[in-house]
Coordinates of C-alpha atoms and ligand atoms in Angstrom, one line a residue:
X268 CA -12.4 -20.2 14.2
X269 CA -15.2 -18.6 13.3
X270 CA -17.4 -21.6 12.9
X271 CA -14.8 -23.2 10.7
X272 CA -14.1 -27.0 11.9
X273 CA -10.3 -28.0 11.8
X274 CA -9.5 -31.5 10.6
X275 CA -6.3 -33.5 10.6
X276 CA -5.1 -33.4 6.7
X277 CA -6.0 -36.8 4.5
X278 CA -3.5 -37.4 1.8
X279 CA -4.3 -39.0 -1.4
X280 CA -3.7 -42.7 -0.3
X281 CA -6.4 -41.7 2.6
X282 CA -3.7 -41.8 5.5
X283 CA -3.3 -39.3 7.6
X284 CA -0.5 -36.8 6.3
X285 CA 1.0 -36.4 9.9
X286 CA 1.3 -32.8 9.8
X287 CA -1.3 -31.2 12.3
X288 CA -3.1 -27.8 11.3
X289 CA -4.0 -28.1 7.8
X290 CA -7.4 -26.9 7.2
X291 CA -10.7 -28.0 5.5
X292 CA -13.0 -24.9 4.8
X293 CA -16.8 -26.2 5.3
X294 CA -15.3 -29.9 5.4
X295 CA -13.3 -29.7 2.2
X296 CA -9.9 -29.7 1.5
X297 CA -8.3 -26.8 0.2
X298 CA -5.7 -27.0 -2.7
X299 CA -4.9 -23.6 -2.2
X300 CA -1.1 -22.5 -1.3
X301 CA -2.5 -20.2 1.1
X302 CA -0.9 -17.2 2.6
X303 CA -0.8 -18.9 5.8
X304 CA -0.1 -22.8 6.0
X305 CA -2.3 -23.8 9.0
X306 CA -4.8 -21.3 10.0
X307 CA -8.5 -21.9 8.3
X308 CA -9.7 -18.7 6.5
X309 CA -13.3 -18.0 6.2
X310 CA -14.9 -18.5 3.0
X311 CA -16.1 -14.5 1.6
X312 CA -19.5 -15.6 0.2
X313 CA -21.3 -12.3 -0.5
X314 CA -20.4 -8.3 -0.1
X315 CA -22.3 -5.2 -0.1
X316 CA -21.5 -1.8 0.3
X317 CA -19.1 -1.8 3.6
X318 CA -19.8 -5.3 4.8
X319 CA -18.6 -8.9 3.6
X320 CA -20.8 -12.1 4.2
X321 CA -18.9 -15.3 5.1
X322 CA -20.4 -18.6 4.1
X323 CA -21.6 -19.0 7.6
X324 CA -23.7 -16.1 7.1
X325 CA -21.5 -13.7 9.1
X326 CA -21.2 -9.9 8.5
X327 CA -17.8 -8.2 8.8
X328 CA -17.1 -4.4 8.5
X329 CA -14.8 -4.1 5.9
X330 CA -12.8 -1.3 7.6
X331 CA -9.2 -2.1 6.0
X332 CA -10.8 -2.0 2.4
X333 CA -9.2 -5.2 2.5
X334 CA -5.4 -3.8 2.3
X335 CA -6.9 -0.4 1.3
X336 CA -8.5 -1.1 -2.3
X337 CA -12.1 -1.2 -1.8
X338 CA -12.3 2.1 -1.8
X339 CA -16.4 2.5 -2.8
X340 CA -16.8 -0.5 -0.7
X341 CA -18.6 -3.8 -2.4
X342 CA -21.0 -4.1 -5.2
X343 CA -21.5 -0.6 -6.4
X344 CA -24.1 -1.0 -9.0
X345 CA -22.2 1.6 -11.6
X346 CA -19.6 0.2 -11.7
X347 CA -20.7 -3.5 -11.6
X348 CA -23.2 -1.5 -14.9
X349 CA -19.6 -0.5 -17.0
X350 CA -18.1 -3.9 -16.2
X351 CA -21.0 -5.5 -17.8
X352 CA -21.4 -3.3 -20.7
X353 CA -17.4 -3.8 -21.6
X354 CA -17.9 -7.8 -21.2
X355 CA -20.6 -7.5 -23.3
X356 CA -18.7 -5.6 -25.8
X357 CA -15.0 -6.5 -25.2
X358 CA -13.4 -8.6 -22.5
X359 CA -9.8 -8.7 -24.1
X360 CA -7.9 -7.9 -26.5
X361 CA -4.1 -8.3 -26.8
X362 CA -2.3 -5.3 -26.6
X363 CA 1.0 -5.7 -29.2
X364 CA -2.2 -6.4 -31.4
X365 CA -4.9 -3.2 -30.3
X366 CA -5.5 -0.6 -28.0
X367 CA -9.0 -0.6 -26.5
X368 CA -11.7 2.5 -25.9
X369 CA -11.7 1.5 -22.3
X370 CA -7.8 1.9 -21.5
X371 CA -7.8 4.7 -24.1
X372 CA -10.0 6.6 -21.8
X373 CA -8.7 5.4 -18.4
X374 CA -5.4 6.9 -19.5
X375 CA -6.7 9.8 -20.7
X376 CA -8.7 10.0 -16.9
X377 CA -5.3 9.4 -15.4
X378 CA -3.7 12.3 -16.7
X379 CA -6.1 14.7 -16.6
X380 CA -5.8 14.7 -13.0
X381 CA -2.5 13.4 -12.7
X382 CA 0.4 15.9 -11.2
X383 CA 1.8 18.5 -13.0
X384 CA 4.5 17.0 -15.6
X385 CA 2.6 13.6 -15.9
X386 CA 1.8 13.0 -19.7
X387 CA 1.8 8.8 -20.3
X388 CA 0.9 6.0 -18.5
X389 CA 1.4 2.7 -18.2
X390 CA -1.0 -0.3 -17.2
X391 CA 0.1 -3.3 -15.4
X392 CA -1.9 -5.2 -13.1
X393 CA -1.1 -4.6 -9.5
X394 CA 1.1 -2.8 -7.3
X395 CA 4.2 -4.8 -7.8
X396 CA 4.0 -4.8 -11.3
X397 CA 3.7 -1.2 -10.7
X398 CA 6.6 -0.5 -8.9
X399 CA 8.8 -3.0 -11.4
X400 CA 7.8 -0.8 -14.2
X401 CA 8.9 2.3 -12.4
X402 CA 12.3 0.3 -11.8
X403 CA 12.9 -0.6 -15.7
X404 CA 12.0 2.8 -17.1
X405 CA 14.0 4.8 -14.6
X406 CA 17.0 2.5 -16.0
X407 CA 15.5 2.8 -19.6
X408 CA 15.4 6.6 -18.9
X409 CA 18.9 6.5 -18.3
X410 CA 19.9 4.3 -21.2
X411 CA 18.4 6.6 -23.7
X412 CA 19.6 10.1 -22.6
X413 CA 23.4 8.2 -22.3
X414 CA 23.6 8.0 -18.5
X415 CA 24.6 4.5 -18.4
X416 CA 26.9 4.7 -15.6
X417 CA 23.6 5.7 -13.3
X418 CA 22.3 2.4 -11.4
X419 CA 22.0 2.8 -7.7
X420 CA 18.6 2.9 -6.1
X421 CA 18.1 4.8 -2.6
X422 CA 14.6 4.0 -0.8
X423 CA 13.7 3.6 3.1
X424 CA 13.7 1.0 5.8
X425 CA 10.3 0.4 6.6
X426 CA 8.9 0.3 3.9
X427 CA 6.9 -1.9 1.2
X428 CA 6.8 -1.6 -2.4
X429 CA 5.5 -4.9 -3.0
X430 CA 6.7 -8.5 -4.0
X431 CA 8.1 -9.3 -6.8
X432 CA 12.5 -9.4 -6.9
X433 CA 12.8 -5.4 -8.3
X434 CA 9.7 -4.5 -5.6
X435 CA 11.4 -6.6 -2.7
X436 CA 14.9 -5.2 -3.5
X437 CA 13.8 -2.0 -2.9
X438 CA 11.3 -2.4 0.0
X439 CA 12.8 -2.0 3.6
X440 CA 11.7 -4.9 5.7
X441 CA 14.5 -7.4 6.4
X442 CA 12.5 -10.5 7.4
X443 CA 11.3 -10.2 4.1
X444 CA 14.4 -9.8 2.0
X445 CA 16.9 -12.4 4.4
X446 CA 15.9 -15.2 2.4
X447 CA 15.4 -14.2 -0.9
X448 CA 19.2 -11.2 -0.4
X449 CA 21.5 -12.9 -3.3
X450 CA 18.9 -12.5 -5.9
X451 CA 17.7 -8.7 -5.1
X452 CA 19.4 -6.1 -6.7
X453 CA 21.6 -3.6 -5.1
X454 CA 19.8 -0.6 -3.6
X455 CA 20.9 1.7 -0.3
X456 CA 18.2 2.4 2.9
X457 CA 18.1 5.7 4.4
X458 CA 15.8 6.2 7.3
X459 CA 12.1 6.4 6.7
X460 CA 10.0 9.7 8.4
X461 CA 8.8 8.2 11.5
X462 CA 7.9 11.2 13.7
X463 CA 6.5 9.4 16.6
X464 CA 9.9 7.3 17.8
X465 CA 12.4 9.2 15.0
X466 CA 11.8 13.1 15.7
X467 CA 14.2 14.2 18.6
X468 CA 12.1 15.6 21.3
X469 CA 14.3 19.1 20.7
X470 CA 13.6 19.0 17.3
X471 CA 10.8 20.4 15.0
X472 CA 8.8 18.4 12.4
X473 CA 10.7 20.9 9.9
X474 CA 14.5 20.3 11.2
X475 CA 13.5 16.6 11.5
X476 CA 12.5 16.8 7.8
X477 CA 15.5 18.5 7.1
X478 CA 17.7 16.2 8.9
X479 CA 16.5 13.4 7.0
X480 CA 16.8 15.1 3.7
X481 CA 20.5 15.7 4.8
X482 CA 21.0 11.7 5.0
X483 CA 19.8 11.3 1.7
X484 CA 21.9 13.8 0.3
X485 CA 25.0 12.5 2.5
X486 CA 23.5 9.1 0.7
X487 CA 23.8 10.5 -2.6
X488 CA 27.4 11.9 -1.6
X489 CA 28.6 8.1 -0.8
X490 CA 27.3 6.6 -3.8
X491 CA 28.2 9.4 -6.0
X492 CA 25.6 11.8 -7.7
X493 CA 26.1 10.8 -10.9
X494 CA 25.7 7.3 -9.8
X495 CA 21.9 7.2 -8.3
X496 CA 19.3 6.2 -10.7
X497 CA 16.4 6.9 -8.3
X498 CA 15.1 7.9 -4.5
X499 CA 11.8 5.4 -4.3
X500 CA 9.7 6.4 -1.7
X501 CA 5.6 6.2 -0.3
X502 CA 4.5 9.4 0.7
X503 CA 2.4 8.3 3.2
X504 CA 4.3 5.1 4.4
X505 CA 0.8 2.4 4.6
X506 CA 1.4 -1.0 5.1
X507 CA 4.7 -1.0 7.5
X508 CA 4.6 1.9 9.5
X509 CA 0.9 2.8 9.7
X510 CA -0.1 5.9 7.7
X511 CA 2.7 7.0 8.7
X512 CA 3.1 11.2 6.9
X513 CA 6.1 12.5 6.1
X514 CA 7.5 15.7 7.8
X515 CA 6.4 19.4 6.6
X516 CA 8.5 20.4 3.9
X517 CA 10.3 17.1 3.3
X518 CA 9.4 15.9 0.0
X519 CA 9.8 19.5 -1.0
X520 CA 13.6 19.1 0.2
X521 CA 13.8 15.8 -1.8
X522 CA 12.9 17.0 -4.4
X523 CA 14.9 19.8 -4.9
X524 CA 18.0 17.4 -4.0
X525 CA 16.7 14.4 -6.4
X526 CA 16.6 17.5 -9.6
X527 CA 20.4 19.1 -8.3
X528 CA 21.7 15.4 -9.1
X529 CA 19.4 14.0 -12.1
X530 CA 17.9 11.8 -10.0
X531 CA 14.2 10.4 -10.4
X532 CA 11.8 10.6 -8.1
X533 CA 9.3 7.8 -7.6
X534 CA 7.0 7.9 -5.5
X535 CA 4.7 4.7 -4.2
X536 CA 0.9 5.4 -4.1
X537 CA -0.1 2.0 -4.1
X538 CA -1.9 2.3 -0.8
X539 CA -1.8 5.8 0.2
X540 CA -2.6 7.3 -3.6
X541 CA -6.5 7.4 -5.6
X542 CA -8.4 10.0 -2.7
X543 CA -7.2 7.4 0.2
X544 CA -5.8 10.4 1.9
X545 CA -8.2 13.3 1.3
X546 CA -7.1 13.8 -2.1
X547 CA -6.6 12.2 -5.4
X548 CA -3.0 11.8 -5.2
X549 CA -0.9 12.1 -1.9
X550 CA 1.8 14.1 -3.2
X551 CA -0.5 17.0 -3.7
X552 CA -0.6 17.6 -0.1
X553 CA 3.2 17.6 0.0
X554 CA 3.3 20.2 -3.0
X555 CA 5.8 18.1 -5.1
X556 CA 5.1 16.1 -8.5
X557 CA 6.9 12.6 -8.8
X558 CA 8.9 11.4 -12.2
X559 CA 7.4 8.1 -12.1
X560 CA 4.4 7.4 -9.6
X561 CA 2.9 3.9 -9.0
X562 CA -0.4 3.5 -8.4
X563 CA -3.2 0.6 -8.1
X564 CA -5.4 -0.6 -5.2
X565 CA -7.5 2.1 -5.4
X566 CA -7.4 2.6 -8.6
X567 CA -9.7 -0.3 -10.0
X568 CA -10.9 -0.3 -6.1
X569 CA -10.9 -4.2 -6.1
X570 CA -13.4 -4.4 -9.2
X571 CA -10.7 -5.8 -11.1
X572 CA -6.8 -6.3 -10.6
X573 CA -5.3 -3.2 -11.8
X574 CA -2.5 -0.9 -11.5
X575 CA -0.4 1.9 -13.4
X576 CA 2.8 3.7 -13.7
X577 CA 1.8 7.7 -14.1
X578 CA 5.3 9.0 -16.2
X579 CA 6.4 12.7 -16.5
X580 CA 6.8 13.5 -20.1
X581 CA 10.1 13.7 -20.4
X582 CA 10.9 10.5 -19.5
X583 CA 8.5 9.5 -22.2
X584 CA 10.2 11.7 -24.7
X585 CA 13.4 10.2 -24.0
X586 CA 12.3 7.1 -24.7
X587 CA 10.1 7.9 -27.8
X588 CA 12.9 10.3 -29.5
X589 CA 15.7 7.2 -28.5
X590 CA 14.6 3.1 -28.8
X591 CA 11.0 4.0 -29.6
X592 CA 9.6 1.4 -26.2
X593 CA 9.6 0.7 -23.1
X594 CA 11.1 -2.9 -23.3
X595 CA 8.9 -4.2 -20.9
X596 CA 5.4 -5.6 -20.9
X597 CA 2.8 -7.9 -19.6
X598 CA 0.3 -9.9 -21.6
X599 CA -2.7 -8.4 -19.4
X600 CA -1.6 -5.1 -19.3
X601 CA -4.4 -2.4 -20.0
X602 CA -7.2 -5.2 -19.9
X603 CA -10.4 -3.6 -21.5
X604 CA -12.4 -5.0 -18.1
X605 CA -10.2 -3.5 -15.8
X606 CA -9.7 -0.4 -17.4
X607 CA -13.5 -0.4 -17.7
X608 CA -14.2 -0.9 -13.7
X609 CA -11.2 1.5 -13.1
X610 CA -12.6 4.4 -15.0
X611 CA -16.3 4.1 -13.5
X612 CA -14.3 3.7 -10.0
X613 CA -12.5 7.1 -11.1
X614 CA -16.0 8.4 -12.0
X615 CA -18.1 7.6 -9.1
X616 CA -15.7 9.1 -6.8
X617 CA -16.0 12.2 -8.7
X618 CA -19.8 12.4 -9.6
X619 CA -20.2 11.7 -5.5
X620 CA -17.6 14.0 -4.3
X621 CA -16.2 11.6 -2.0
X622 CA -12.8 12.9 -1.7
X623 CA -15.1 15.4 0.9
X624 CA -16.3 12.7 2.3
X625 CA -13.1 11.0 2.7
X626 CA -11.9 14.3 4.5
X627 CA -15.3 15.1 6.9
X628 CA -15.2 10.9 8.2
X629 CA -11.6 11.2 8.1
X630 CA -11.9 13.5 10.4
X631 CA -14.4 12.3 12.6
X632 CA -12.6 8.9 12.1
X633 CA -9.3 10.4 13.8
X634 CA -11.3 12.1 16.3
X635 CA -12.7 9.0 17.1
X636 CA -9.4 7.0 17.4
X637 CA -8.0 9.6 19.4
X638 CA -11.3 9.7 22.1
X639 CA -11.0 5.8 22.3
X640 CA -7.2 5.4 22.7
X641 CA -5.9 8.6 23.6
X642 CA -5.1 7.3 27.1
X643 CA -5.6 3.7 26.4
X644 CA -2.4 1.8 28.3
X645 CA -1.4 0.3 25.7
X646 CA -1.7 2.9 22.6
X647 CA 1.3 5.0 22.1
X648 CA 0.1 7.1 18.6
X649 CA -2.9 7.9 16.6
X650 CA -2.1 9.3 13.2
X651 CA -2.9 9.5 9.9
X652 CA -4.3 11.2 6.9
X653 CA -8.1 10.9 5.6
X654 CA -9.3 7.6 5.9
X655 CA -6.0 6.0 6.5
X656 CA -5.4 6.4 10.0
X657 CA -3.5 3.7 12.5
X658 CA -2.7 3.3 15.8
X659 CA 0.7 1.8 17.3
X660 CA 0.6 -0.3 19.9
X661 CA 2.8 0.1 22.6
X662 CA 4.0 -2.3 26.1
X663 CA 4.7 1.3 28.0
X664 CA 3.3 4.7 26.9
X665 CA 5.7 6.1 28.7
X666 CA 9.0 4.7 27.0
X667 CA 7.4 3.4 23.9
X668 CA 9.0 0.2 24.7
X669 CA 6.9 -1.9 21.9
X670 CA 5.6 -5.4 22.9
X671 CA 7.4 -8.8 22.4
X672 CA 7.3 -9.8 19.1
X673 CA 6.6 -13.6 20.8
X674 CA 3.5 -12.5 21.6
X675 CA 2.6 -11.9 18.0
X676 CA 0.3 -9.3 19.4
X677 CA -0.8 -7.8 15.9
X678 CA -2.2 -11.4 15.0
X679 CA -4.1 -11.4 17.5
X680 CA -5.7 -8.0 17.3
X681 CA -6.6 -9.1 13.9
X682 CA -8.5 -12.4 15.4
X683 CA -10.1 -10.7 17.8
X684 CA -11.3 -7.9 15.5
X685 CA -12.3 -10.8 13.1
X686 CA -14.3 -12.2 16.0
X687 CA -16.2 -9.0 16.5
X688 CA -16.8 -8.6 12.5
X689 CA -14.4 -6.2 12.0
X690 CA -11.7 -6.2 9.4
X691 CA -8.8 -3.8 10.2
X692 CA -5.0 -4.6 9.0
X693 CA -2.5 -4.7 11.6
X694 CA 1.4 -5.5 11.0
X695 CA 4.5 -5.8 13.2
X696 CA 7.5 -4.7 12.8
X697 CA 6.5 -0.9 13.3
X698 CA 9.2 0.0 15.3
X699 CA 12.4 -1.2 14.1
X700 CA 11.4 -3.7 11.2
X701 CA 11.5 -6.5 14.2
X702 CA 9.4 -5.2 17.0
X703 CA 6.2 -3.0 17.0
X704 CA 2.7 -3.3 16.1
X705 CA 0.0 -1.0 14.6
X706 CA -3.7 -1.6 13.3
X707 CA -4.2 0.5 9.8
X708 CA -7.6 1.4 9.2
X709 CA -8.9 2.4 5.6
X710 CA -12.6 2.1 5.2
X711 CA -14.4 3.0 2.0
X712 CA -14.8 6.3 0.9
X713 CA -18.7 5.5 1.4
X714 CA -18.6 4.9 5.0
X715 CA -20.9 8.1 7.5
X716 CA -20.4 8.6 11.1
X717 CA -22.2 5.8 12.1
X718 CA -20.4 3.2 10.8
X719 CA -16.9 5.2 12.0
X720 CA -18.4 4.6 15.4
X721 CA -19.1 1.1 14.4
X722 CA -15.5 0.4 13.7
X723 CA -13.6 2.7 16.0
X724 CA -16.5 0.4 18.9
X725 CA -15.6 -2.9 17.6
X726 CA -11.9 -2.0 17.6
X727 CA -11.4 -0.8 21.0
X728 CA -13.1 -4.1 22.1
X729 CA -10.9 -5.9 19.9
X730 CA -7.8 -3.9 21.0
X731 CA -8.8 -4.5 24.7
X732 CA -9.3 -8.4 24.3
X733 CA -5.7 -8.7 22.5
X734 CA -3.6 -6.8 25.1
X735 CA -5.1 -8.5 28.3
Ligands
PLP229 C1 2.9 0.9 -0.9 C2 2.8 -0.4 -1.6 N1 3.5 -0.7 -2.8 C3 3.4 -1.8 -3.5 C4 2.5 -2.8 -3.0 C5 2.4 -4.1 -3.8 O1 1.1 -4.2 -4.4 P1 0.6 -5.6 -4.9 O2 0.3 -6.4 -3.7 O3 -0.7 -5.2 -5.7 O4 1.6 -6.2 -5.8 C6 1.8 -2.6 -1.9 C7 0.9 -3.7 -1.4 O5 0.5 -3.7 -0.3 C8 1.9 -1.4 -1.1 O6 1.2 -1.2 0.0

């Protein structure tokens, strides 16, 4: 693929291994516990602005930001300027020894536009680390205002909130869990909002909503109130269902449910949060502020690993006025470079009003998708919000009978876009965790029409080629 020759693997003793499909990249062999065992990965040489250079000198349009972090795109020269100035001045610093300028004023950044309630935050370096945080500290939380008894999690199928054992337990996609079940803790699924196969054709968005805030309550009921630590949620579902919004009024409802019962509300903006959407945080066009919100891709915007836990002031007070700390930590948490590349992200995207940016080529990026697939065979559903829009893949438009999972039909979409020098992000599973597929585009917050066209072009072509 792509130039890359494939060799039989050499072992150290220089006889074959046997095993067929390991890889050399540019006729070395790689060391690297890749994601995938087999398939040979272009080496990323060079990027600039919305395009990455492979080592064979091949140009790709980054339209995925990767998995939606590059958010002002590749190389920016202010904040490649801060990350130089803070290596110059301070790369690290341990942080049970120091604070640092840098995450001093990242934080402060943070919550000056955070949601209402939001007064702390805390760094960590990714989006799993992010969501493990938010775990601990709603348990913390619960410790220190005597609620000990309170240790059930509710979140959604379909959904990811990352890797690590906490982030798995409470993500909702089985193939992922089976193996790893007897180490995750215990946590309860209720149906995700998935309007396109979910909402009843007699229903409204708004009773749909409704009906799903009714499971979680009738969740809540089972488990007992005074039982549930926390509903975790995404509040626009990214990775597994495809920019997938949530119904009119529904975080509204869940809200109001999640406060009647003590229960914190965290809501996931690993993908969907930092302008992705059309504004800084998702949750603002839902009208609801979270307890504990995770946040991280776009957030350091692939500059430098990255993430935080945004915390609502009482839940800080608790634990200042009880044990005096979070009992949790990492030792690259708040990293002076990070925080550094972070806060010029933070800055650009506000000294260049993207966010209207991310809202006009959202726009015309949905407009777009919906001109190029609208009546494509196999394309069941556009949707989306800003510059995180998908499309789902269907077998039959007319029963939204999804394709066999056999034909790994997402893979290849993704090859075939690679082909073309396109990067988009499709997943399977869309449909019921098993079957489905959808493509998730998020482009920079720097892309113009022209390169909308580009992509929505080179997708079509790609989408075409896949399905034949
Ligand atoms: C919604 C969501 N939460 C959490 C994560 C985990 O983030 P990370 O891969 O940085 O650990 C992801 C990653 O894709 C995500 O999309």
């Amino acid at each position: 693929m792509l130039g890359y020759a494939r060799f039989d693997i050499i072992n150290s003793t220089g006889m074959p291994s046997g095993r067929a499909n390991r890889t050399y990249a540019l006729g070395r062999m790689t060391h690297i516990l890749h994601r995938q065992i087999g398939p040979s990965y272009p080496v990323a040489a060079s990027a600039q602005g919305v395009f990455i250079r492979d080592a064979a000198g091949k140009d790709y349009i980054d339209a995925s930001g990767g998995a939606a972090v590059s958010c002002l795109g590749h190389g920016h020269p202010a904040v490649l300027a801060a990350m130089h100035a803070q290596l110059d001045t301070l790369a690290y610093a341990h942080t049970s020894f120091f604070t640092s300028a840098a995450a001093e004023a990242l934080a402060d950044d943070l919550v000056t536009h955070a949601p209402d309630g939001i007064g702390h935050v805390f760094f960590v370096s990714g989006g799993s680390e992010a969501i493990e945080a938010a775990l601990k500290l709603a348990r913390q939380y619960f410790v220190e205002i005597g609620q000990k008894q309170r240790r059930y999690l509710i979140a959604r199928r379909q959904s990811y909130h990352g890797i690590t054992l906490g982030a798995l337990a409470v993500g909702g996609r089985p193939f992922q869990r089976e193996k790893f079940a007897p180490l995750l803790i215990e946590t309860h699924h209720v149906s995700p909002v998935y309007d396109y196969r979910e909402r009843r054709i007699d229903e409204t968005s708004q009773a749909y909503g409704e009906r799903l805030a009714e499971e979680l309550e009738a969740k809540i009921a089972a488990l007992g109130g005074d039982n549930v630590m926390a509903f975790v949620a995404e509040t626009v579902v990214g990775a597994t269902l495809g920019a997938a919004p949530a119904a009119p009024g529904y975080f509204r409802r869940v809200r109001e449910i999640c406060d009647r019962h003590g229960i914190l509300l965290i809501l996931d903006e690993v993908m969907c949060g930092m302008g992705r959407t059309g504004t800084l945080h998702a949750c603002e066009q839902e009208g609801v502020s979270p307890d504990l919100m995770a946040i991280a891709k776009g957030l350091g915007g692939g500059y430098a690993p990255i993430g935080a836990l945004l915390i609502r002031e009482k839940i800080f007070e608790a634990v200042a006025a009880g044990s005096g700390a979070f009992q949790h930590s990492h030792t690259f948490m708040g990293h002076p470079l990070a925080c550094a590349a972070a806060l010029a992200v933070q800055q650009v995207i506000r000294r260049d009003k993207l966010l209207a940016n991310v809202q006009a080529q959202g726009a015309h990026l949905a407009r777009r998708l919906n001109e190029r697939f609208g009546n494509h065979p196999f394309v069941g559903d556009v949707r989306g919000r800003g510059l995180f829009q998908a499309v789902e893949l269907v077998a039959d438009r007319g029963t939204r009978e999804p394709f066999d999972p056999a034909r790994k039909l997402n893979a290849r979409v993704k090859r075939e876009a690679m082909a073309r020098g396109l990067m988009v992000y499709p997943m399977g599973g869309t449909a019921d965790g098993t079957r489905g597929d959808h493509v998730l585009l998020a482009p920079p917050f720097i892309v113009d029409a022209a390169v909308v066209d580009a992509i929505v072009e080179r997708l079509g072509e790609a989408v075409d080629a896949a399905t034949l």
